Structure formats: structure tokens, C-alpha cells
Tab-separated table of C-alpha atoms (C1' of nucleotides) in Angstrom:
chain	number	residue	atom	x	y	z
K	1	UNK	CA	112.897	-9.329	-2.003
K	2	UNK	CA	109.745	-9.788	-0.380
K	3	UNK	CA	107.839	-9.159	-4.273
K	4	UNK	CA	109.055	-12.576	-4.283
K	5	UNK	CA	106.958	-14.056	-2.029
K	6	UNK	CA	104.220	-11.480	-3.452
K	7	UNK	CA	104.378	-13.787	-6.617
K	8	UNK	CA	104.349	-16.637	-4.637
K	9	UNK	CA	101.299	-15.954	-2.703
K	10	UNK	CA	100.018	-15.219	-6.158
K	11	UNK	CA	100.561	-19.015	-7.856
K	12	UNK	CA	99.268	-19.936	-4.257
K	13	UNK	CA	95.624	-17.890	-4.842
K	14	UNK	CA	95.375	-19.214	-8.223
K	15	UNK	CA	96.218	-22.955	-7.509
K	16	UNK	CA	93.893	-22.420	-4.384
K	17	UNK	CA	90.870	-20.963	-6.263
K	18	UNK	CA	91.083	-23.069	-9.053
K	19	UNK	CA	90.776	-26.380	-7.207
K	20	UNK	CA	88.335	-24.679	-4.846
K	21	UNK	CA	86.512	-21.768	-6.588
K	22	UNK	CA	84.142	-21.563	-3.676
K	23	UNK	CA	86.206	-20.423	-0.968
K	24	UNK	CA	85.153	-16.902	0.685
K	25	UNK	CA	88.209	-13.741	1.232
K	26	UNK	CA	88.384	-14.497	4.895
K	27	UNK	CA	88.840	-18.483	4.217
K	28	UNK	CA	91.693	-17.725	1.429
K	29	UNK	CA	93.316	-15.274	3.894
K	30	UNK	CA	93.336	-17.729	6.775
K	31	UNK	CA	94.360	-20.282	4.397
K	32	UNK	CA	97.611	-17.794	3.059
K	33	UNK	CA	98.114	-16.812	6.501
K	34	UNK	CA	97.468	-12.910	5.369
K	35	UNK	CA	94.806	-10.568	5.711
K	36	UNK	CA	91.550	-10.145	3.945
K	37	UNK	CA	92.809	-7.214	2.828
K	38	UNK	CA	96.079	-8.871	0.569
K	39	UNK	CA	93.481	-11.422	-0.477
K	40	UNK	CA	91.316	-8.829	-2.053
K	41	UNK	CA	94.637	-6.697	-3.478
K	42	UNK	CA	95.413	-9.796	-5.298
K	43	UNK	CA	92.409	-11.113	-5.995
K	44	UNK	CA	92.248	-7.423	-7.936
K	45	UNK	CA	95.665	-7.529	-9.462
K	46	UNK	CA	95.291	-11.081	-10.803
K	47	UNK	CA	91.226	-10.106	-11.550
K	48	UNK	CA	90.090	-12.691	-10.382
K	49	UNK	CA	85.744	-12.234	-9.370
K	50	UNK	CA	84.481	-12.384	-6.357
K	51	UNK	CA	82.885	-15.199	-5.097
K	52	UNK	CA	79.692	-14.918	-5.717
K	53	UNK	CA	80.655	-13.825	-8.888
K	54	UNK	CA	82.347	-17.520	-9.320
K	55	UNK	CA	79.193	-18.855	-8.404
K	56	UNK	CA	77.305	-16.951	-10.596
K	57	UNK	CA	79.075	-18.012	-14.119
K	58	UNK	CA	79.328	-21.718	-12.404
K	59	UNK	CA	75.812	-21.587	-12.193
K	60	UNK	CA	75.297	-20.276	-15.495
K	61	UNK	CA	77.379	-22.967	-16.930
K	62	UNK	CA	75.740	-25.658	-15.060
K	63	UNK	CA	72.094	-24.853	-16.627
K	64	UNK	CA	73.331	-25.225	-19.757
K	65	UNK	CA	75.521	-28.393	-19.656
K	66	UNK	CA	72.061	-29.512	-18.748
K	67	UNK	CA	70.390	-29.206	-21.938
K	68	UNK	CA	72.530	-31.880	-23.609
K	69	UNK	CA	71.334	-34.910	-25.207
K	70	UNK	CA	67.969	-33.310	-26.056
K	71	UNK	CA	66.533	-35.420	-28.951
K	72	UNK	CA	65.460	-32.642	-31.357
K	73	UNK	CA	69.284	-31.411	-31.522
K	74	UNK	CA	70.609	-35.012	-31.696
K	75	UNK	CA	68.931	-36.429	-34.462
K	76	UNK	CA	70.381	-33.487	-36.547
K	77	UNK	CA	67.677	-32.102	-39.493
K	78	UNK	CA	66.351	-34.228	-42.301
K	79	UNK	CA	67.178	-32.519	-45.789
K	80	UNK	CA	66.124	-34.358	-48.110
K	81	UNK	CA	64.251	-38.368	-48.256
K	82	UNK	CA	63.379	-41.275	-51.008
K	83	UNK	CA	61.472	-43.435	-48.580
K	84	UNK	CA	63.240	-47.237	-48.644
K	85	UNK	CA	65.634	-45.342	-50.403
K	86	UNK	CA	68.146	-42.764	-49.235
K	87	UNK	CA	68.285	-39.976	-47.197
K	88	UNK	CA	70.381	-36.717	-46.156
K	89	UNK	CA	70.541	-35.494	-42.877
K	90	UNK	CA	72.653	-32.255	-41.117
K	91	UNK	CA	74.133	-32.393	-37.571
K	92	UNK	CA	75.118	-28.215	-36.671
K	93	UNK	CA	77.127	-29.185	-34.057
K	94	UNK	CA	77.630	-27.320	-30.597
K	95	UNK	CA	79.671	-26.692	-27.555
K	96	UNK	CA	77.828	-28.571	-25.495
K	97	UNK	CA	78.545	-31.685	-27.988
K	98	UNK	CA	82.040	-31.716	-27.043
K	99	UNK	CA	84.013	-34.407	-25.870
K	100	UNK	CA	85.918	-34.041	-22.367
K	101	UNK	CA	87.244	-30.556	-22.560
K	102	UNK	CA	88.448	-30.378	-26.202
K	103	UNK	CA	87.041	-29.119	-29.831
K	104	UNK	CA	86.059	-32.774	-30.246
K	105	UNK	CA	82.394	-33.673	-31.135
K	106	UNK	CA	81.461	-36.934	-29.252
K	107	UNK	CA	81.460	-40.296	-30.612
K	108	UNK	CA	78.226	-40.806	-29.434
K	109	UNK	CA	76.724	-37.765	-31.520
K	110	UNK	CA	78.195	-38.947	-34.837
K	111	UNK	CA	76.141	-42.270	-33.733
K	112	UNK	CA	72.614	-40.842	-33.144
K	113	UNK	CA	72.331	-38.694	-36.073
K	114	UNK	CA	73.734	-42.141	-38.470
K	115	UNK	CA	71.370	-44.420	-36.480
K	116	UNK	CA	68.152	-41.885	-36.611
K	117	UNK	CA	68.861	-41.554	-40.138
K	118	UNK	CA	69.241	-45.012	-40.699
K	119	UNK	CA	65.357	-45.767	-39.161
K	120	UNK	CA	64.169	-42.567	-40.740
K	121	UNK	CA	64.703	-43.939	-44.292
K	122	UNK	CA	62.878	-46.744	-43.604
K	123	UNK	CA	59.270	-46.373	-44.793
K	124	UNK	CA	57.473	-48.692	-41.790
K	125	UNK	CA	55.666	-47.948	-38.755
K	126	UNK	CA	58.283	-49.463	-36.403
K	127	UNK	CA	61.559	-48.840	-36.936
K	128	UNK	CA	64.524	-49.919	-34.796
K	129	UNK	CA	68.459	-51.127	-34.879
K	130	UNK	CA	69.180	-54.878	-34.581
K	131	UNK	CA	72.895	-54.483	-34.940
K	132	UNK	CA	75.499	-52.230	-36.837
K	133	UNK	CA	78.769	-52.174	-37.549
K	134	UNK	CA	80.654	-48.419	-37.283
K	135	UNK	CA	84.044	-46.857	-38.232
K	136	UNK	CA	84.729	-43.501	-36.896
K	137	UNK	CA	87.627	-41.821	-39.814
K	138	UNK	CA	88.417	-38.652	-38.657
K	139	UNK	CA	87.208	-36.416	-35.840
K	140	UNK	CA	84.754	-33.698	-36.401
K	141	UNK	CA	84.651	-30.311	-34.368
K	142	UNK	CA	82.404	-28.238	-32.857
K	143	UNK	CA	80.982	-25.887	-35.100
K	144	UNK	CA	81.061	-27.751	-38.105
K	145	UNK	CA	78.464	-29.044	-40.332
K	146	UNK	CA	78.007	-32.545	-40.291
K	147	UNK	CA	75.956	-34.408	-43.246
K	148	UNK	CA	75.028	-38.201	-42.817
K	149	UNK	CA	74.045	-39.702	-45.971
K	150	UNK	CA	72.092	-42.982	-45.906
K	151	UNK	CA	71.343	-46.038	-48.474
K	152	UNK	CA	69.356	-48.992	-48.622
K	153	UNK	CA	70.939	-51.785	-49.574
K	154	UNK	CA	70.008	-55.222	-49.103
K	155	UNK	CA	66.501	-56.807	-47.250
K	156	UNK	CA	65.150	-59.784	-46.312
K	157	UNK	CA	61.442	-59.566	-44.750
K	158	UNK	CA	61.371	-56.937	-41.852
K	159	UNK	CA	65.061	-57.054	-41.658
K	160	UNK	CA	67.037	-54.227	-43.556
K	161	UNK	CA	70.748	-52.858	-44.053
K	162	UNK	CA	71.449	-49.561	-44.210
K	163	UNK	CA	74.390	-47.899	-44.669
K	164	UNK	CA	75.469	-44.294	-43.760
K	165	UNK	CA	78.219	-42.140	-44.632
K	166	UNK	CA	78.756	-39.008	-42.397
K	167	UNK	CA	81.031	-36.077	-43.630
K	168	UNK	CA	82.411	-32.715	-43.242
K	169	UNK	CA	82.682	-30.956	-46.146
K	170	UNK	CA	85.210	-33.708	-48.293
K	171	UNK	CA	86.282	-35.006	-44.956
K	172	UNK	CA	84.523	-38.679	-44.692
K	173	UNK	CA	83.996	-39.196	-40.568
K	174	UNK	CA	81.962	-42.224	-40.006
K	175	UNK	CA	81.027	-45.171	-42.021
K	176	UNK	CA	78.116	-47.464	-40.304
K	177	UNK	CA	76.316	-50.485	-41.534
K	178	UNK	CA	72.560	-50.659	-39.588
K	179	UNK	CA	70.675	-53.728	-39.878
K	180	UNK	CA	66.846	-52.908	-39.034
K	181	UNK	CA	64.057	-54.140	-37.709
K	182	UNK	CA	60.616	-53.505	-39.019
K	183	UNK	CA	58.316	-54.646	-36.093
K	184	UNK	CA	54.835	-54.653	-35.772
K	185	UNK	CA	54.181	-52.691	-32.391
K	186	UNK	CA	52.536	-55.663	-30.725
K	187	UNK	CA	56.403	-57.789	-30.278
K	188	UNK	CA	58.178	-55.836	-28.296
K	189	UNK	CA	59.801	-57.250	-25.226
S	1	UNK	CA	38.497	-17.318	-3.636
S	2	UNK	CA	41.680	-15.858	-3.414
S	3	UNK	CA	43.628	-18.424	-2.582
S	4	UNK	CA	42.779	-20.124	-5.726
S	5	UNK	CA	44.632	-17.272	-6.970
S	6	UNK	CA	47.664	-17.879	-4.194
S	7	UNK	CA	47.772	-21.704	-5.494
S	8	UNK	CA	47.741	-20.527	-9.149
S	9	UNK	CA	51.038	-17.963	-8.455
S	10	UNK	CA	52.673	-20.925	-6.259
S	11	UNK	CA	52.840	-22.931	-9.747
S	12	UNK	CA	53.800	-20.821	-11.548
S	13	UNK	CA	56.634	-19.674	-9.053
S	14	UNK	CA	57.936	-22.698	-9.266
S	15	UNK	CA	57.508	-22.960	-12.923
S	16	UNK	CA	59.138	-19.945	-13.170
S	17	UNK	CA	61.921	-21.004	-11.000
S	18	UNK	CA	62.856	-24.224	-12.271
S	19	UNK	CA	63.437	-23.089	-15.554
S	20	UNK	CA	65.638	-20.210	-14.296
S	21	UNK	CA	66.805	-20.202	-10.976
S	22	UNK	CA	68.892	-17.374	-11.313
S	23	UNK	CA	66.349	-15.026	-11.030
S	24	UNK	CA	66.283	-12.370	-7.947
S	25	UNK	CA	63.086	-11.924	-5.932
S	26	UNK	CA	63.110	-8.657	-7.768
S	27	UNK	CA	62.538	-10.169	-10.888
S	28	UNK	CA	60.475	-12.756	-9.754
S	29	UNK	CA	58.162	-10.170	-8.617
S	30	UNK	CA	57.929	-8.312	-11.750
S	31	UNK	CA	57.181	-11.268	-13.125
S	32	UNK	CA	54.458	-12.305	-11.096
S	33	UNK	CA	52.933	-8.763	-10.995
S	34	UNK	CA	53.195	-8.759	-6.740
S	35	UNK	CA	55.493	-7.219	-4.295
S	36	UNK	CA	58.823	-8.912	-3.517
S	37	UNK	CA	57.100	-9.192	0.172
S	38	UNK	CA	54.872	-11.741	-1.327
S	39	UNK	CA	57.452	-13.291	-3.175
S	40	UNK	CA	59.850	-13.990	-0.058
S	41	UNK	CA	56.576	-15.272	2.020
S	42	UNK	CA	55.760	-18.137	-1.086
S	43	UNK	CA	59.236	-18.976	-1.557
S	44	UNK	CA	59.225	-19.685	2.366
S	45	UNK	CA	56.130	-21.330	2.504
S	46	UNK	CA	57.331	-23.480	-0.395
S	47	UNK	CA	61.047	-23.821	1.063
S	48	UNK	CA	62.308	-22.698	-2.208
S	49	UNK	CA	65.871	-21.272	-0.928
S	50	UNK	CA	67.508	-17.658	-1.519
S	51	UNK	CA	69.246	-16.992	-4.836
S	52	UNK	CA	72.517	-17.255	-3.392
S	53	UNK	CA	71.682	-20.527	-1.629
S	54	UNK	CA	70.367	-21.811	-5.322
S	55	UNK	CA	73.676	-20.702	-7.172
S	56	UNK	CA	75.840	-22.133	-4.301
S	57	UNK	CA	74.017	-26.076	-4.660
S	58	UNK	CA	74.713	-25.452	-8.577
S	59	UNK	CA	78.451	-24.629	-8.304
S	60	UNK	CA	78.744	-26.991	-5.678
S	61	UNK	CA	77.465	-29.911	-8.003
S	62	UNK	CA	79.533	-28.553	-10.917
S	63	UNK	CA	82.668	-28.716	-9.104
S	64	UNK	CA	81.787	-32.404	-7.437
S	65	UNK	CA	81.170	-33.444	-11.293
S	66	UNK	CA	84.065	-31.920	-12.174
S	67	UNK	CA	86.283	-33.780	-9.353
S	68	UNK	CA	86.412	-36.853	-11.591
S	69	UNK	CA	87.021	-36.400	-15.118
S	70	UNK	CA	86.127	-40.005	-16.037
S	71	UNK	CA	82.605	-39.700	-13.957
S	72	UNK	CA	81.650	-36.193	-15.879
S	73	UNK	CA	81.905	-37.906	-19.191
S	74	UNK	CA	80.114	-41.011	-18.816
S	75	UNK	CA	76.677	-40.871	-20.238
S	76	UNK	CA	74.933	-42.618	-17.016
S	77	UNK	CA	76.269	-42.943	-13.656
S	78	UNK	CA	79.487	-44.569	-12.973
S	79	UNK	CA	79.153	-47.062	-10.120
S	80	UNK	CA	82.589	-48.944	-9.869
S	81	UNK	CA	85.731	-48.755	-12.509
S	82	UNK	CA	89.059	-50.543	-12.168
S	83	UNK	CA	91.438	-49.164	-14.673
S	84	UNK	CA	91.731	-50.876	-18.071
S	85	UNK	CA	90.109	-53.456	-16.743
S	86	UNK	CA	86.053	-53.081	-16.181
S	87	UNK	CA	83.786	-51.059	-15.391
S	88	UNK	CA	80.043	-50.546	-14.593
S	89	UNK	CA	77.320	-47.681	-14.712
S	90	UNK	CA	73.698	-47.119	-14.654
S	91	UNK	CA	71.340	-45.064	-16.443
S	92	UNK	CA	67.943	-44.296	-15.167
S	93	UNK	CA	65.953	-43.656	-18.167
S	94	UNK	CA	63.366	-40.704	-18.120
S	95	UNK	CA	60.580	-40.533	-20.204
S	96	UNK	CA	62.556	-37.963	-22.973
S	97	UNK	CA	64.695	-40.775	-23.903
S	98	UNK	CA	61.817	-42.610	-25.532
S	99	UNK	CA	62.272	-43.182	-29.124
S	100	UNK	CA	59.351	-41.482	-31.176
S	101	UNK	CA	55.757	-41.926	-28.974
S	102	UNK	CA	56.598	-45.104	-27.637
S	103	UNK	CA	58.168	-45.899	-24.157
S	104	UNK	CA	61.269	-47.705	-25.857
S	105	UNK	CA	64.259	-46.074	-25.064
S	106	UNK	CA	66.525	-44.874	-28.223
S	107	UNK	CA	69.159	-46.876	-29.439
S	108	UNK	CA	71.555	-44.275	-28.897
S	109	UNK	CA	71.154	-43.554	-25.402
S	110	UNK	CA	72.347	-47.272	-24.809
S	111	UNK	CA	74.675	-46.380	-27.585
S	112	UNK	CA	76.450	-43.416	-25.457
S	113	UNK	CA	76.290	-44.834	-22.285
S	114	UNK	CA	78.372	-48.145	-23.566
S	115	UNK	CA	80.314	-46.203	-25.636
S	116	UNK	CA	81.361	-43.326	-23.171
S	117	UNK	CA	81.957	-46.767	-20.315
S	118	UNK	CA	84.255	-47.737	-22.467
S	119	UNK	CA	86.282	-45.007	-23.223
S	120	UNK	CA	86.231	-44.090	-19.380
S	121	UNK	CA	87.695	-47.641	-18.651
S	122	UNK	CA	90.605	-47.639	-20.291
S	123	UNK	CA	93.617	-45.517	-18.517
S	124	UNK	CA	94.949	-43.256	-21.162
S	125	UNK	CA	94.340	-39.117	-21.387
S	126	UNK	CA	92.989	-39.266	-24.623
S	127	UNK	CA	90.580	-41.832	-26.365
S	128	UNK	CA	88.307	-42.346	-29.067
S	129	UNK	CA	86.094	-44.544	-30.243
S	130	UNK	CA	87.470	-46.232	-33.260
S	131	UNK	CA	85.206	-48.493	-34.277
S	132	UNK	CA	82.635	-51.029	-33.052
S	133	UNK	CA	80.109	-53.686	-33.400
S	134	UNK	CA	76.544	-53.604	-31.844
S	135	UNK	CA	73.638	-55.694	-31.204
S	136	UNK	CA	70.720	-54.374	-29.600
S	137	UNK	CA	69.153	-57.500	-28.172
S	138	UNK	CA	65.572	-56.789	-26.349
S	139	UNK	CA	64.353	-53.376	-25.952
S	140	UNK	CA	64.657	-51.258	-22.576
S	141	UNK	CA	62.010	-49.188	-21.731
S	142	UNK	CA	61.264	-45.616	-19.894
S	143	UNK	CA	61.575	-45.526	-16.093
S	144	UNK	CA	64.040	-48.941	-16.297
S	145	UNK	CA	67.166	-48.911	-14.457
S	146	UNK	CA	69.719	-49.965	-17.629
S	147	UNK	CA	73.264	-51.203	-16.424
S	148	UNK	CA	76.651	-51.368	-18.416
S	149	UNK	CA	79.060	-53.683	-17.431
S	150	UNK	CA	82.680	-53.130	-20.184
S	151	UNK	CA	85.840	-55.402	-20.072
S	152	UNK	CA	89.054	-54.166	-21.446
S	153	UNK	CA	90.020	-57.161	-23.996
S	154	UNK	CA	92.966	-57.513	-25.661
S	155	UNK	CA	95.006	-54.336	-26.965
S	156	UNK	CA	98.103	-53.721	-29.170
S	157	UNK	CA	99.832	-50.350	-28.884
S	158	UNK	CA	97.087	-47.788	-29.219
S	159	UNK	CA	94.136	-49.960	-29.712
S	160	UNK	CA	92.001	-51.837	-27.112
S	161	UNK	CA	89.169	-53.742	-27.452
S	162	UNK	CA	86.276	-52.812	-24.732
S	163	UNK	CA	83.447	-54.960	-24.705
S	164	UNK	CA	80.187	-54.044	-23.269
S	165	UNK	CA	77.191	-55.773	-22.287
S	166	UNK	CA	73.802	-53.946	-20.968
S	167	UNK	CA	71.287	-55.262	-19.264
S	168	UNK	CA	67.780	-54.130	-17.362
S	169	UNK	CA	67.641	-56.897	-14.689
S	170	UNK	CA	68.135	-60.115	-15.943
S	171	UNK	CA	67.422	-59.564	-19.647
S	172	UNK	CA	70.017	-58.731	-22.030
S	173	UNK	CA	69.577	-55.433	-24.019
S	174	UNK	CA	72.624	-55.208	-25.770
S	175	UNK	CA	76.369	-56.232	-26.697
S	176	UNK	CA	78.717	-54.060	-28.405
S	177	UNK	CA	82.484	-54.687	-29.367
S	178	UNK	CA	84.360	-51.084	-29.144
S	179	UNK	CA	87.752	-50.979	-30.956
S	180	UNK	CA	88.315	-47.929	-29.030
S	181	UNK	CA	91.974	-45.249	-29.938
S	182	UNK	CA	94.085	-43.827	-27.149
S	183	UNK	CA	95.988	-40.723	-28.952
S	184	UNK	CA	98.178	-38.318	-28.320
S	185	UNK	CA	96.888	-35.068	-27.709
S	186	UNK	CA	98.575	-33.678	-30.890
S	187	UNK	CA	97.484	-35.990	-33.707
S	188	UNK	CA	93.784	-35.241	-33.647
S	189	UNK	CA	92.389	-34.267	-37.297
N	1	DC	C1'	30.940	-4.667	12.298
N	2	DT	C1'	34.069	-8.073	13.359
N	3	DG	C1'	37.273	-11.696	12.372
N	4	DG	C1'	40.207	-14.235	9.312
N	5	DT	C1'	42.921	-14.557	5.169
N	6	DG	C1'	46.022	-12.581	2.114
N	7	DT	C1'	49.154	-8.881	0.802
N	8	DT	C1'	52.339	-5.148	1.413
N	9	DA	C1'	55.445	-2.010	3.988
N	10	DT	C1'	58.974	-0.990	7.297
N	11	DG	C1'	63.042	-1.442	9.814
N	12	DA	C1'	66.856	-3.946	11.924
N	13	DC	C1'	70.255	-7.178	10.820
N	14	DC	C1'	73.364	-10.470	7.977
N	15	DT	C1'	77.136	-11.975	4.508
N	16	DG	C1'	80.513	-11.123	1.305
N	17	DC	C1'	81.884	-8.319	-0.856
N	18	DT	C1'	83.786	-3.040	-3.398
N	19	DA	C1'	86.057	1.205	-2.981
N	20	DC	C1'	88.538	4.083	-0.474
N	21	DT	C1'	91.646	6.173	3.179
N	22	DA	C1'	95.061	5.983	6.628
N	23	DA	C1'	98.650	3.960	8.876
N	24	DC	C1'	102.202	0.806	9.799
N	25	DT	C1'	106.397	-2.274	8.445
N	26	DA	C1'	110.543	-3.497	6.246
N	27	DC	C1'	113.823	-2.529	3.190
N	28	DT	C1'	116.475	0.576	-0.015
N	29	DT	C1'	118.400	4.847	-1.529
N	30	DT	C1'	120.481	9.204	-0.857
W	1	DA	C1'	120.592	8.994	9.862
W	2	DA	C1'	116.761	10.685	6.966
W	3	DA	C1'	113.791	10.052	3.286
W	4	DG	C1'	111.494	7.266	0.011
W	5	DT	C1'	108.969	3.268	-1.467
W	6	DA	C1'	106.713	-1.296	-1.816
W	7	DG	C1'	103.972	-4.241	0.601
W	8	DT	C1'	100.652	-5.093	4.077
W	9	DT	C1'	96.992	-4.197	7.304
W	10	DA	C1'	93.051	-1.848	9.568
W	11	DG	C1'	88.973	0.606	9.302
W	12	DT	C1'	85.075	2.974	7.246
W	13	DA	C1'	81.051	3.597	4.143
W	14	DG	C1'	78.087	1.520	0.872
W	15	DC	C1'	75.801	-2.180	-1.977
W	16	DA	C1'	73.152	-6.546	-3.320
W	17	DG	C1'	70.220	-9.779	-1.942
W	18	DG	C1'	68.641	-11.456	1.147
W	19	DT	C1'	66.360	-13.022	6.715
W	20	DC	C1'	63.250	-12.132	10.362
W	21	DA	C1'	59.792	-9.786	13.025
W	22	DT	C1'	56.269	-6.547	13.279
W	23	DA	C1'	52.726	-3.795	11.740
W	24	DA	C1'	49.368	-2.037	8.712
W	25	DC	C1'	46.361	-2.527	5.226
W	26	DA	C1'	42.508	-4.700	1.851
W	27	DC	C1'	38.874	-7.645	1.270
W	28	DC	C1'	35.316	-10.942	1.970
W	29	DA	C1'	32.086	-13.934	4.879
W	30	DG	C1'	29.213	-14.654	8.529
DNA sequence: CTGGTGTTATGACCTGCTACTAACTACTTT
DNA sequence: AAAGTAGTTAGTAGCAGGTCATAACACCAG
């Protein structure tokens, strides 16, 4: 049967354009050893965009994988604060948060809205982290709600622990201890 | 004097570019209230290239970042990895990584690169952070070059222990411990 | 009024296609 | 053997989004 090697060719465009997306009709057909015209027949039985189309939604996706790690969106929203006391924050988590290709929000995520939370309770000028100590529980996905919930515990001059618990919904993700610094802006380096 | 008025549309061309440089000459025109004529003469006398050309560098980085999976999801640069053994990357800090109006760099940009250089250390399709101990030593600041180097510990089963140590030159900016999870794709919630 | 700067218009050409038609090949069915 | 059919190829017209060269304008200064 030569549908055979119809199907064949097929796998062949598909494994070819998916480990090079950028490859023009007349490169693919040299490549498959058929015509331009085949390529395009199967390229429209298999509907799979023209190149420039490829390029196109690449491009798209590029511009806005760039956006990530923007501050504002990391440190999540501050709901509700008892200065040197305690403090509720919420993380609306995104796409773009995602870790490697899965539903997974990263690690790293979970860590800045604890950690901005942490200093944010703090009622001093200067505000940073000395040291923590973190458990990650369970993963969180994108699209859900996270709410970090931070105490004060003990503190000893400019030196403070804070702890945070992060959620979703009942689901407890991430337990951190903060120790922080209170420093007065001159003692820096 | 009109070319006051040439100098003004330059900027804002390339204003208008940068933040979307998917736009067609057509549109660009509109934009800039002047004939696509005019557009095509700037963009030459400011060697901004064609659309197509501006897609094409886009997808072309996309796929290059996508080439490595372990490269695309470290938070920095990664300069040299041996499997579960070390590894080392930079991040060049801009000045929207400074924590609040200062030139410090946040805590949890150091926190995601060392975090993410571990994870892309160890050899395994799936890991996680677990859980980890930090200390942020000396503060980094805005424009510094900030270098992780991780070392794969020991590990039993599933669990490794990663540590990292960052540093901006000679000074030590911070340590962290990483207990970090390699799963199977199934168990994830 | 003449020259120089800036802007716009026009037309020929290019790439990488789409959409379509016509024809040719190989293989099967009647 | 004749007819039918699936698969492939060639060729044409047209489009988007340009390049490049040339020409024609508008406007202001000296």
C-alpha cells in the first residue's frame, strides 16, 4: 500500500516540525525527498500552520514568558496587617508561574510571597532575611489561590522570627521559619 | 524645526516597538499618525529589522531555550553542570530586582536562582524542592554579577541534599541546604 | 526664487505561503 | 484490457509584508 508510507511521511513531518518548527515547505520537501506540493497536502491534512504562522504564536509566547518574575505579581497582595504582629497575604497564581512544563507552581514562588510577607510584618524601616528554615507540604497549581499567613514570634534586638504558613484552601503547602534583620540603612555591605 | 519632530517619532518608534514588536508597519503607522513610507525610512535609518525578521530572532531564541530543558528553568544562566554532581550559574542583576527603593537585590531572586541550580543538578525528570535551610550572608546589589555554585550531597532513595553557596566576587552572599524530592510523575498532589 | 530637508507615492521585485486546476503515476477492480 | 481511484506533482493566480529605487511633493531659510 503506498497509504502506508503516506502515514509514514506523516510521523516524519510531525517529528520533523516539532524538533524544528522553523523549517520552510521547500526545506521539509527536500528533507522528505517529495515535493512542495505533498508537503503542503500534509501539512493541510495534519493542520499544521504555516511557517510564519509558527513563528507568529512562538513569538507571541516568547513576549510573555518574559514578563515573569515581575515583583508586583510575586509578592502576592497584602490582605490584611497587625504591624510586629501578623499578617495575611494572597498569591493568584498564573501560567507563567509554572514549573518546567507541568500544572506545578514553582518552589521559588511559594518562597517570595512567605519571605515578602515575612519583612512586611515587620514594623521597621529596613527589613531583610538573615536565615530561614522552609518545608514545602504539598504542591500548589496554577490557578489556585494561595494565602501565606505570618506570625511573630520570638525577638531579640533587631533580630526577629517569623513564621509563615502558606495554604490552599485546607491544603497546608509551605511552612517557613524567617529570622530578620532590622538594619539601620547605613550597615549594609 | 522639524526634525525635532523626526527625533521625537524615532523615540517613540522604538518605544512603541519594544513593547510590541509584533506590530506591522501598517500599524505602526496608524499609530504614529504618518505614512508607512515614513515608517519603513525610520525603521531603516534606525536598523530596526522587518516584522518577519523580528518574529524569526524571537522563535529562534525560544527554540534555543527550549533545546535544554535544565537551562530554560534555571533562574540565571547556567554556565557548567555535571550531573548530580555540581553545578554553576550566574545572574546579572538589573535594577527591577532591587528590594523596595534600595539597590539591594531581593532575597528571593538569590532564593530562585539557588533553588532552581539545584533542582537542575540533580539527574532525575521530576524534582522538587522539599525543604531547605538558608542564610543570606552580605547583601548583593543591582548591576552585580551573583554566581551559584550547588553540590549534590548525600541522598537516600528519593531525597538528595544540594547545597548551594552564592557569591558576588569574593564575598559570600549566601548558603542554603536544599533537601530537594525527585518524584514520579504520577504522585504529585 | 532656489536649495535642502523631510515626507509621501509609485512601481518593480521578493519570500513563503494559500487556493485551485490539471495532469501524471501506480495500483486495483471490473 | 479498460476503467477507476489514490497519491503525487506541476503550474497558475493572488496575498501579506515587506525591500529597493525613483520621483514628486511640501515647507522653510537664506
Amino acid at each position: 500500500m503506498r497509504s502506508e508510507l503516506k502515514k509514514q511521511r506523516h510521523r516524519q513531518l510531525i517529528e520533523l516540525i516539532s524538533t524544528n518548527p522553523l523549517m520552510t515547505d521547500e526545506e521539509i520537501a527536500a528533507s522528505l525527498g517529495v515535493s512542495m506540493s505533498t508537503v503542503r497536502l500534509d501539512r493541510g491534512i495534519l493542520s499544521i500552520p504555516e511557517l510564519r504562522e509558527r513563528m507568529r504564536t512562538m513569538a507571541e509566547q516568547a513576549t510573555s514568558r518574559l514578563k515573569s518574575l515581575r515583583a508586583e505579581e510575586v509578592v502576592g497582595e497584602l490582605l490584611e496587617l497587625e504591624p510586629d504582629g501578623w499578617a495575611l497575604s494572597v498569591l493568584n497564581t498564573t501560567r507563567d508561574m509554572a514549573f518546567r512544563h507541568t500544572n506545578l507552581v514553582g518552589d521559588y514562588y511559594i518562597y517570595a510571597q512567605a519571605a515578602t510577607l515575612a519583612i512586611a510584618t515587620i514594623d521597621r524601616e529596613m527589613v531583610v532575611v538573615g536565615s530561614a528554615r522552609l518545608r514545602y507540604r504539598r504542591a500548589a497549581f496554577v490557578g489556585e489561590r494561595i494565602l501565606a499567613r505570618s506570625k511573630v514570634g520570638t525577638y531579640k534586638g533587631d533580630k526577629y522570627v517569623v513564621s509563615v504558613h502558606t495554604r490552599v484552601g485546607d491544603r497546608e503547602v509551605f511552612v517557613g521559619r524567617f529570622v530578620v534583620v532590622a538594619k539601620n540603612s547605613e550597615e549594609l555591605a
